[in-house]
XYZ file of C-alpha atoms in Angstrom:
697
model
C 181.394 24.731 121.206
C 179.249 21.914 122.585
C 177.930 19.199 120.229
C 174.543 17.838 121.302
C 172.510 14.914 119.999
C 168.752 15.328 119.763
C 165.794 13.004 119.362
C 162.636 13.399 117.301
C 159.683 14.250 119.515
C 156.894 15.085 117.053
C 156.342 15.083 113.295
C 153.629 16.970 111.438
C 153.128 15.633 107.920
C 151.562 18.009 105.409
C 150.045 17.339 102.011
C 153.572 17.967 100.696
C 156.442 17.927 103.167
C 156.693 17.574 106.934
C 157.756 19.552 109.985
C 160.029 17.687 112.382
C 160.296 18.700 116.034
C 163.410 17.598 117.946
C 164.229 17.968 121.617
C 167.595 18.028 123.372
C 168.814 18.769 126.892
C 171.894 20.954 127.268
C 173.849 22.668 130.002
C 175.420 25.835 128.625
C 178.544 27.023 130.512
C 178.244 30.793 130.211
C 178.143 32.282 126.726
C 178.939 29.787 124.010
C 177.859 27.886 120.914
C 175.737 24.725 120.968
C 175.668 22.590 117.824
C 172.785 20.187 117.212
C 174.303 17.508 114.974
C 173.063 14.558 112.939
C 170.313 16.392 111.060
C 169.200 15.219 107.592
C 170.307 16.773 104.323
C 166.667 17.444 103.405
C 166.425 20.062 106.152
C 165.253 23.428 104.790
C 167.582 26.057 106.214
C 165.082 28.912 106.105
C 162.505 26.957 108.123
C 164.572 26.367 111.273
C 162.915 27.503 114.510
C 164.200 27.085 118.076
C 162.439 27.206 121.452
C 164.277 27.260 124.769
C 162.923 26.249 128.188
C 165.180 26.894 131.161
C 168.197 28.979 132.023
C 169.437 30.000 128.567
C 168.682 32.513 125.819
C 169.345 31.900 122.111
C 170.687 34.948 120.315
C 171.473 33.525 116.846
C 170.678 30.430 114.759
C 172.748 29.100 111.841
C 172.429 25.965 109.684
C 175.307 24.228 107.949
C 177.040 20.940 107.137
C 179.076 18.747 109.456
C 181.190 17.300 106.607
C 181.704 19.036 103.255
C 181.127 16.145 100.909
C 180.903 16.251 97.150
C 180.807 12.628 96.041
C 178.123 10.173 96.990
C 179.014 8.580 100.346
C 179.965 4.942 100.374
C 177.339 2.479 101.542
C 177.835 1.175 105.063
C 176.609 -2.373 105.744
C 174.938 -3.463 108.918
C 176.762 -6.101 111.060
C 174.116 -8.690 110.136
C 174.556 -8.095 106.419
C 178.346 -8.059 106.747
C 178.324 -11.417 108.591
C 175.954 -12.924 106.004
C 178.167 -11.728 103.152
C 181.282 -13.201 104.835
C 179.536 -16.530 105.347
C 178.452 -16.579 101.701
C 181.997 -15.904 100.499
C 183.448 -18.660 102.696
C 180.793 -21.150 101.566
C 181.409 -20.320 97.917
C 185.172 -20.705 98.355
C 184.791 -24.076 100.083
C 182.490 -25.411 97.361
C 184.932 -24.318 94.653
C 187.876 -25.904 96.512
C 186.145 -29.291 96.837
C 185.042 -29.166 93.186
C 188.617 -28.526 92.004
C 189.915 -31.370 94.221
C 187.416 -33.750 92.629
C 188.409 -32.605 89.159
C 192.095 -33.167 89.951
C 191.355 -36.606 91.421
C 189.345 -37.654 88.364
C 192.090 -36.481 85.988
C 194.912 -38.268 87.879
C 195.711 -41.773 86.373
C 195.899 -44.829 88.620
C 198.712 -46.486 86.662
C 201.599 -44.401 85.361
C 204.207 -45.518 82.816
C 207.352 -46.795 84.502
C 210.352 -46.002 82.295
C 212.942 -47.281 84.729
C 215.018 -50.272 83.564
C 214.292 -52.262 86.678
C 212.910 -55.768 86.660
C 209.189 -55.719 87.513
C 208.040 -57.005 90.865
C 206.066 -60.121 91.345
C 202.657 -60.030 89.724
C 200.893 -60.690 93.000
C 202.592 -57.691 94.628
C 201.659 -55.500 91.689
C 197.995 -56.548 91.887
C 197.893 -55.955 95.652
C 199.459 -52.487 95.261
C 197.041 -51.510 92.501
C 194.086 -52.765 94.538
C 195.165 -50.713 97.555
C 195.605 -47.644 95.326
C 192.109 -48.052 93.878
C 190.613 -48.411 97.351
C 192.482 -45.302 98.534
C 191.273 -43.321 95.542
C 187.673 -44.492 96.032
C 187.791 -43.555 99.708
C 189.221 -40.162 98.855
C 186.542 -39.636 96.218
C 183.757 -40.588 98.622
C 185.112 -38.161 101.172
C 185.285 -35.351 98.629
C 181.726 -36.017 97.489
C 180.549 -35.876 101.089
C 182.419 -32.610 101.554
C 180.939 -31.262 98.321
C 177.387 -32.113 99.425
C 177.972 -30.424 102.784
C 179.553 -27.404 101.061
C 176.594 -27.037 98.706
C 174.127 -27.225 101.597
C 176.111 -24.594 103.451
C 176.204 -22.464 100.280
C 172.423 -22.643 99.891
C 171.879 -21.723 103.550
C 174.374 -18.876 103.272
C 172.690 -17.631 100.093
C 169.261 -17.612 101.735
C 170.647 -15.934 104.856
C 172.306 -13.263 102.759
C 169.121 -12.612 100.752
C 167.091 -12.253 103.964
C 169.688 -9.903 105.476
C 169.852 -7.843 102.281
C 166.064 -7.596 102.130
C 165.883 -6.589 105.793
C 168.620 -4.017 105.248
C 166.823 -2.593 102.209
C 163.577 -2.278 104.168
C 165.315 -0.772 107.170
C 165.236 2.671 105.524
C 167.798 5.161 104.384
C 168.309 6.734 107.809
C 171.329 5.556 109.784
C 173.698 7.128 112.235
C 176.077 9.518 110.517
C 179.422 7.931 109.616
C 182.715 9.797 109.553
C 182.604 10.347 105.798
C 178.866 11.046 105.458
C 177.605 14.642 105.236
C 174.919 15.698 107.666
C 173.487 19.061 108.492
C 173.743 20.810 111.832
C 172.246 23.835 113.523
C 174.429 26.122 115.609
C 172.920 28.181 118.409
C 174.569 31.127 120.125
C 173.452 30.702 123.732
C 173.730 32.997 126.704
C 173.387 31.007 129.926
C 171.331 32.181 132.875
C 171.647 30.556 136.285
C 172.940 26.982 136.087
C 172.636 26.966 132.271
C 170.402 23.860 132.160
C 167.909 24.186 129.318
C 165.720 22.119 127.024
C 166.036 22.964 123.336
C 163.268 22.254 120.865
C 164.245 22.490 117.218
C 161.754 22.542 114.347
C 162.504 22.378 110.628
C 160.800 21.472 107.373
C 161.661 18.556 105.092
C 160.189 18.013 101.642
C 160.118 14.279 100.841
C 156.946 13.276 102.715
C 153.264 12.737 101.855
C 150.142 11.222 103.378
C 146.626 10.205 102.405
C 143.649 9.334 104.645
C 141.718 6.080 104.978
C 139.040 4.875 107.383
C 137.540 1.778 109.006
C 133.956 1.502 110.308
C 133.148 -1.449 112.599
C 129.365 -1.776 112.930
C 127.923 -3.314 116.080
C 124.190 -2.832 116.319
C 123.263 0.830 116.800
C 126.877 1.991 117.228
C 129.962 1.998 115.072
C 133.642 2.351 115.935
C 135.155 4.733 113.377
C 138.910 4.503 112.980
C 140.940 7.218 111.315
C 143.925 5.754 109.494
C 146.472 7.081 107.048
C 149.130 5.940 104.622
C 152.394 7.838 105.057
C 155.543 7.824 102.938
C 158.798 9.651 103.614
C 162.326 9.667 102.267
C 163.870 12.418 104.386
C 167.039 10.582 105.357
C 165.986 9.929 108.959
C 163.665 7.329 110.462
C 160.801 8.547 112.636
C 160.898 6.065 115.518
C 158.559 6.435 118.485
C 157.248 9.866 117.487
C 153.929 11.609 118.005
C 152.449 11.975 114.533
C 150.151 14.746 113.351
C 148.663 14.838 109.851
C 147.794 18.253 108.490
C 145.779 19.241 105.444
C 147.811 22.434 104.994
C 150.518 23.151 102.453
C 153.399 25.024 104.105
C 154.979 26.043 100.778
C 151.741 27.269 99.185
C 151.853 30.898 98.085
C 149.352 33.165 99.801
C 149.015 36.899 99.344
C 148.325 38.934 102.438
C 145.108 40.950 102.225
C 145.349 44.685 101.899
C 143.393 46.324 104.699
C 141.914 49.717 103.851
C 141.725 52.128 106.775
C 138.361 53.451 107.847
C 138.474 57.196 108.398
C 135.870 59.639 109.596
C 135.916 62.861 107.638
C 136.147 64.110 104.106
C 136.930 61.473 101.501
C 140.538 61.466 100.367
C 141.838 60.128 97.026
C 143.302 56.642 96.990
C 147.107 56.620 97.282
C 148.869 55.502 94.121
C 150.308 52.001 94.230
C 153.969 52.289 93.361
C 155.760 49.146 92.245
C 159.228 50.678 91.816
C 160.814 53.733 93.273
C 163.945 55.173 91.706
C 166.979 55.485 94.002
C 167.928 58.948 95.238
C 170.285 61.017 93.106
C 173.930 61.052 94.114
C 173.986 57.598 95.679
C 177.306 56.877 93.962
C 178.976 59.573 96.065
C 178.458 57.412 99.134
C 181.440 55.309 98.008
C 183.845 58.242 97.693
C 185.295 57.742 101.164
C 185.730 54.031 100.466
C 187.700 54.729 97.303
C 189.958 57.162 99.116
C 190.605 54.707 101.957
C 191.031 51.629 99.774
C 192.391 52.691 96.383
C 193.012 50.084 93.702
C 196.377 50.894 92.039
C 195.970 48.454 89.170
C 192.849 50.140 87.897
C 194.184 53.612 88.709
C 197.325 53.064 86.566
C 195.250 51.796 83.672
C 192.468 54.366 83.637
C 194.009 57.237 85.582
C 193.474 58.374 89.138
C 189.872 58.743 90.155
C 188.371 59.498 93.489
C 185.007 57.934 92.642
C 184.753 54.935 90.314
C 181.502 54.071 88.596
C 180.386 51.245 86.315
C 181.773 52.940 83.204
C 185.289 52.660 84.660
C 185.207 48.872 84.389
C 183.513 48.561 81.010
C 185.253 46.007 78.813
C 186.976 44.172 81.662
C 184.168 41.734 82.419
C 180.546 41.320 81.408
C 178.472 43.277 83.850
C 175.422 41.850 85.570
C 172.049 43.178 84.443
C 171.059 46.105 86.635
C 168.538 45.224 89.292
C 166.442 48.075 87.955
C 165.928 46.047 84.764
C 164.873 43.133 86.947
C 162.355 45.343 88.695
C 161.039 47.036 85.564
C 160.381 43.728 83.840
C 157.790 43.172 86.571
C 156.637 46.757 87.142
C 156.508 48.594 83.806
C 156.316 52.061 85.335
C 156.090 53.737 88.660
C 152.341 53.593 89.028
C 151.677 50.149 87.574
C 151.095 46.851 89.331
C 152.491 43.416 88.406
C 151.312 42.338 84.947
C 150.921 38.887 83.380
C 153.173 39.772 80.464
C 156.126 39.970 82.840
C 156.347 36.173 82.711
C 156.794 36.251 78.950
C 159.444 38.923 79.235
C 161.380 36.880 81.766
C 161.743 34.075 79.239
C 163.591 36.367 76.789
C 167.407 36.459 76.825
C 168.789 39.137 79.063
C 170.981 40.550 76.252
C 167.957 41.021 73.978
C 166.113 43.317 76.364
C 166.257 47.038 75.966
C 167.262 49.145 78.944
C 164.309 50.209 81.044
C 163.279 53.811 80.913
C 162.997 53.762 84.704
C 166.429 52.272 85.372
C 168.467 54.180 87.951
C 171.820 55.758 87.095
C 174.949 53.618 87.154
C 176.257 52.885 90.608
C 173.073 54.028 92.314
C 171.397 51.992 95.058
C 168.016 50.507 94.261
C 165.130 50.642 96.697
C 163.314 47.347 97.064
C 159.638 47.345 96.133
C 157.113 46.714 98.896
C 157.126 42.997 99.847
C 153.352 42.660 99.567
C 153.474 43.814 95.934
C 156.687 42.014 95.110
C 155.210 38.669 96.076
C 151.796 39.184 94.487
C 152.421 37.345 91.240
C 156.037 37.393 90.012
C 157.272 35.269 92.897
C 155.142 32.331 91.831
C 156.326 32.608 88.250
C 159.992 32.855 89.176
C 160.136 30.249 91.936
C 161.542 26.854 90.880
C 158.891 24.326 89.902
C 160.748 21.287 91.212
C 158.679 18.945 93.374
C 158.673 19.895 97.023
C 160.786 23.077 96.656
C 160.651 24.851 99.985
C 163.541 27.319 99.799
C 167.251 27.157 100.420
C 168.679 23.774 101.266
C 165.340 22.021 100.804
C 166.136 20.126 97.621
C 164.921 20.740 94.133
C 167.113 21.717 91.214
C 170.329 23.387 92.405
C 171.432 26.727 90.969
C 174.102 26.932 88.334
C 177.670 26.563 89.558
C 179.243 29.930 90.275
C 182.847 31.022 90.157
C 184.873 31.265 93.328
C 186.485 34.542 92.243
C 184.754 37.514 93.845
C 184.920 39.784 90.779
C 183.918 37.021 88.378
C 181.067 35.959 90.635
C 179.575 39.407 91.003
C 180.088 40.430 87.382
C 178.678 37.261 85.774
C 175.098 37.586 84.471
C 172.710 36.304 87.127
C 169.427 34.557 86.349
C 166.325 36.720 86.826
C 165.396 35.287 90.217
C 162.874 37.166 92.310
C 163.696 35.291 95.494
C 164.111 38.422 97.573
C 165.061 36.448 100.664
C 168.301 35.384 98.931
C 169.319 38.807 97.606
C 172.188 40.687 99.238
C 173.792 44.056 98.690
C 176.876 43.809 96.471
C 180.128 44.748 98.254
C 181.773 48.094 97.636
C 184.635 46.437 95.756
C 182.323 44.982 93.097
C 181.138 46.591 89.913
C 177.528 46.016 91.001
C 177.912 47.856 94.258
C 174.799 49.624 95.411
C 172.559 46.984 93.872
C 170.954 43.784 95.143
C 172.517 40.641 93.696
C 171.911 36.938 94.229
C 173.696 35.624 97.293
C 176.589 33.289 96.631
C 175.538 29.691 97.121
C 177.882 27.642 99.309
C 179.812 24.752 97.821
C 177.806 22.146 99.721
C 174.705 23.073 97.683
C 175.920 20.322 95.324
C 174.079 17.981 97.651
C 170.811 19.366 96.248
C 170.407 16.735 93.492
C 170.737 13.968 96.076
C 167.924 15.445 98.144
C 165.922 16.225 95.014
C 166.060 12.569 93.960
C 164.313 11.548 97.189
C 161.703 14.256 96.684
C 161.031 13.060 93.118
C 160.607 9.459 94.293
C 158.050 10.440 96.916
C 156.172 12.811 94.604
C 155.828 10.226 91.815
C 155.026 7.283 94.093
C 151.581 5.939 93.191
C 148.969 6.111 95.935
C 147.411 2.886 97.296
C 144.148 1.892 95.584
C 141.254 4.160 96.512
C 143.386 6.750 98.315
C 143.695 10.383 97.306
C 145.583 13.339 98.736
C 143.704 16.063 96.887
C 141.112 17.926 98.944
C 139.622 21.366 99.415
C 141.726 23.930 101.261
C 138.770 26.014 102.424
C 140.193 25.499 105.900
C 143.060 23.401 107.223
C 143.083 20.975 110.109
C 145.643 18.727 111.795
C 144.734 15.209 112.951
C 146.704 14.060 116.016
C 147.461 10.409 116.707
C 146.705 8.796 120.059
C 150.061 7.019 120.448
C 153.587 6.774 119.126
C 154.348 5.429 115.645
C 157.366 4.369 113.582
C 157.802 5.481 109.977
C 160.861 4.282 108.075
C 162.567 6.481 105.519
C 162.279 3.832 102.800
C 160.103 5.636 100.204
C 157.275 3.117 100.738
C 153.726 3.554 101.979
C 153.083 2.730 105.647
C 149.542 2.186 106.929
C 149.103 3.746 110.375
C 146.205 3.904 112.838
C 145.755 7.384 114.306
C 142.665 7.485 116.466
C 139.212 5.963 116.966
C 135.812 7.371 117.939
C 132.378 5.858 118.553
C 129.399 7.115 116.575
C 125.714 6.310 116.475
C 124.680 4.538 113.313
C 121.290 4.004 111.680
C 120.857 1.006 109.379
C 118.149 0.921 106.741
C 117.299 -0.997 103.591
C 116.349 0.472 100.245
C 114.846 -1.353 97.271
C 113.697 -0.263 93.810
C 112.055 -3.481 92.581
C 110.924 -1.881 89.335
C 114.601 -1.639 88.316
C 116.335 -4.466 90.195
C 115.077 -7.305 92.438
C 117.675 -6.663 95.171
C 117.548 -5.011 98.576
C 120.458 -2.735 99.433
C 121.627 -1.924 102.924
C 122.705 1.600 103.888
C 124.353 2.920 107.042
C 124.056 6.548 108.106
C 126.399 7.831 110.798
C 127.599 11.176 112.102
C 131.163 12.335 111.694
C 132.511 11.669 115.215
C 135.807 13.538 114.794
C 136.535 17.151 115.601
C 137.898 17.676 112.101
C 136.513 16.929 108.647
C 136.450 13.586 106.910
C 138.668 13.889 103.862
C 138.031 11.956 100.641
C 139.282 8.392 100.910
C 138.361 4.693 101.141
C 136.567 3.204 104.137
C 136.490 -0.506 105.016
C 133.168 -1.500 106.606
C 132.875 -4.475 108.993
C 129.668 -5.823 110.510
C 130.215 -7.706 113.779
C 133.743 -8.618 112.717
C 132.832 -9.672 109.176
C 134.129 -7.628 106.255
C 131.357 -6.243 104.076
C 132.599 -3.741 101.524
C 135.081 -0.961 100.794
C 133.183 2.281 100.201
C 134.304 5.839 99.454
C 133.932 8.836 101.748
C 133.465 12.291 100.302
C 134.555 15.522 101.969
C 132.400 15.743 105.123
C 132.549 18.581 107.665
C 132.390 17.923 111.424
C 129.017 16.814 112.849
C 127.688 16.065 109.349
C 126.133 12.810 108.200
C 127.917 10.165 106.170
C 125.933 7.611 104.205
C 127.691 4.361 103.356
C 126.420 1.773 100.924
C 126.886 -1.732 102.340
C 125.871 -3.638 99.217
C 123.090 -6.171 98.668
C 121.571 -7.884 101.695
C 120.953 -11.471 100.530
C 118.780 -12.244 103.560
C 116.011 -9.868 102.491
C 114.039 -10.996 99.430
C 111.712 -8.893 97.301
C 109.470 -9.738 94.346
C 107.314 -7.439 92.197
C 104.322 -8.468 90.052
C 102.033 -6.317 87.867
C 98.546 -7.037 86.546
C 97.248 -5.103 83.544
C 93.839 -4.879 81.862
C 91.965 -2.518 79.571
C 88.371 -1.386 80.233
C 85.916 0.705 78.209
C 84.274 3.526 80.148
C 82.066 6.520 79.585
C 78.466 6.938 78.570
C 79.247 6.082 74.962
C 82.113 3.807 75.955
C 84.517 6.069 74.125
C 87.058 6.208 76.933
C 89.696 3.559 77.496
C 90.987 2.847 81.008
C 94.401 1.192 81.362
C 94.332 -0.410 84.815
C 97.698 -1.354 86.474
C 97.820 -3.261 89.752
C 101.256 -3.568 91.468
C 101.962 -6.203 94.126
C 105.297 -6.283 95.993
C 106.135 -9.084 98.419
C 109.008 -8.677 100.914
C 110.428 -11.494 103.059
C 112.979 -10.997 105.853
C 115.154 -14.072 106.442
C 117.733 -12.297 108.626
C 117.832 -12.705 112.435
C 117.185 -8.962 112.903
C 114.201 -6.771 111.975
C 114.804 -4.288 109.182
C 113.440 -0.882 108.226
C 112.715 -1.099 104.523
C 112.167 1.715 102.035
C 110.550 0.610 98.764
C 110.564 3.148 95.956
C 108.030 3.188 93.130
C 107.134 5.435 90.224
C 103.777 6.351 88.651
C 103.472 7.756 85.106
C 102.907 11.508 84.880
C 101.092 13.515 82.252
C 103.046 15.848 80.057
C 102.273 19.493 80.705
C 99.587 20.836 78.365
C 98.294 17.388 77.404
C 94.560 17.189 78.303
C 93.861 13.959 76.430
C 95.563 11.736 79.008
C 94.574 11.399 82.657
C 96.375 9.417 85.387
C 94.542 8.532 88.599
C 96.043 6.670 91.566
C 93.860 3.910 92.958
C 94.010 1.950 96.175
C 97.361 1.822 98.021
C 98.086 -0.532 100.965
C 99.756 0.481 103.192
C 99.844 4.233 102.561
C 102.868 5.641 100.797
C 104.373 9.132 100.517
C 105.786 11.242 97.760
C 109.483 10.764 97.074
C 111.629 13.557 95.640
C 115.367 13.006 95.298
C 118.006 15.467 96.413
C 116.587 18.946 95.748
C 120.131 20.179 95.045
C 120.334 17.913 92.001
C 119.732 19.391 88.523
C 116.067 19.764 87.591
C 116.428 17.453 84.581
C 117.597 14.598 86.825
C 114.766 14.846 89.359
C 112.268 12.037 89.543
C 108.672 12.931 88.721
C 105.863 10.791 90.040
C 108.008 9.136 92.702
C 106.516 7.449 95.777
C 107.897 5.274 98.533
C 106.811 2.958 101.327
C 108.582 2.963 104.685
C 107.673 -0.221 106.487
C 109.269 -2.338 109.229
C 109.710 -6.016 108.472
C 110.036 -8.316 111.469
C 112.360 -11.295 111.642
C 111.207 -14.333 109.634
C 108.101 -12.540 108.357
C 106.612 -11.275 105.104
C 105.174 -7.927 104.095
C 102.764 -7.341 101.195
C 102.602 -3.943 99.443
C 99.864 -3.071 96.952
C 99.276 -0.079 94.721
C 97.272 0.644 91.574
C 96.708 3.419 89.079
C 94.613 4.035 85.961
C 95.533 5.780 82.751
C 92.505 7.175 80.867
C 92.794 7.926 77.142
C 90.443 8.175 74.213
C 89.312 4.847 72.800
C 90.629 5.859 69.380
C 94.158 6.478 70.681
C 97.026 4.350 71.926
C 100.001 5.306 74.096
C 103.356 5.550 72.424
C 105.281 2.410 73.303
C 102.171 0.448 74.200
C 99.321 0.839 76.638
C 101.002 -1.372 79.235
C 103.280 0.942 81.193
C 104.894 -1.654 83.465
C 107.399 -4.352 82.481
């Protein structure tokens, strides 16, 4: 067996989960086994795919663990953190030593009682000795204080160094080279060499703890705009993605999808539709298939207890151990009879205790083999209800809640009641020595599945991590697309959001100004550009810059390729607008019995910006209610000419504007534009409009 290290070449991040592509070069000597080591625990075993380029052929693929670990592996420190910790310990020890020396020096008396019966020395000698002792003590104290100050400075520096190293180590991610005691997954390949045996292996697998959300940047520069596609990515897969080609996909690899049923087109006489059969009873006499096995491998213990028997069935072992529920019961709780299809009430039945269910009327005889229902029907609805609901569950080995611990004894394992799982990919035929022989039972989970909670914790962290402000990762799945980055990126496995730049395109942009002076005396600037990317623009925030100056953060809705995107750039303070209205009442008619309400609107626009602008000014004229012949509205003189304005025709009819008009005028730099319009409302002289005859504020 040859152990080979591999490097990450490409990563495709999905809405939930990611697909990692590794590459390794190997020279296979003849027929042998190649093990790709150092793979993360979050690897989903069922998703492994291998491609081979060169002189080798892969005949089998297996996934497993390098080290069978049960307990949480000890934390390995980086050399930088280990050196910082050692320095901190030494500095702390030195400061404590100097502090204790000072305490001992302060507690020691200068003059001690002399109990010896010896005549005292001359007083001058005593004074000189005491003076020398005081000077020695003072010098020693000064030296200790200097050492204490230096030790405290060193302690502060060591503390700061350790905090920086610890912070850097925490941000470095959870992915490190596998240590001797740490469990890692591996993939074994059975390879048959051809020629010199030199080959390039490409390994792909799914991991669950990864997410992404889109964001954008638009840099306006005159009539063009540089549109940048960015993304925020988070992953906690147990391996850092360093120098990889990143692709961001809108697909969901673990989303359930039912294959369509294609009806054949035949020419001839119409035939009746074939009956859809959800369960087919096993053939009669299936238990006799084990007669030769019982004759070749008799079990004396059971034969002495129950008597010699050439063929043993389930009734032989009744009372020895609780038998597993027949797989026929599992099938009939989804398909009630032979001609029925999956029903919704099967979910409610699955929640009932297994012991409380009555035997199915379509259950096969004891010891008989059960025929599996068609996969297309088996996965139509029950699979979604029975699959685990843990975040990011992608199958075996991919995290989520682990199954219940099973006994290591073969008979106890196969005879214990199994949960009603409909994961047909993990069902196996019970061995001939088991009481459930001839039936499909849940495959025994290996002991290293205890690592599932550790992987599931990383998945839960990523799933519950709040998105950055304005970002969203919920979009329509009408069709899926993958965005490819232009260069290589690094993404740490630290369960934190990373902002990445993927690609940039140039698009033509049209700037215009819109004002509704009747409602607000401000002029708003809008930018309309085409989607320059081959794929859609997903919902997300977009930062807009104008000639290097930040303007606003807008929101982009779902936009297909080659469609227009309109961005609001906020108020343009360099374009001023003012609206004034004159109102008067006049008597008209031969008998002066008609009252005319004359409104004259004057709008003045001034452009103070260094660039000319295209301005759209929106106005509204009162309209007469349908069926009312006592009120008449007539539009007077308008300068310059305007046009009717109708909002989005796809909007609801109640929200459409009636009587809308708009001017579209260019305003040169440092110039003014005057807009005039007038209308008359004619009513009877004896009447008055509700709310007042003056219709303008």
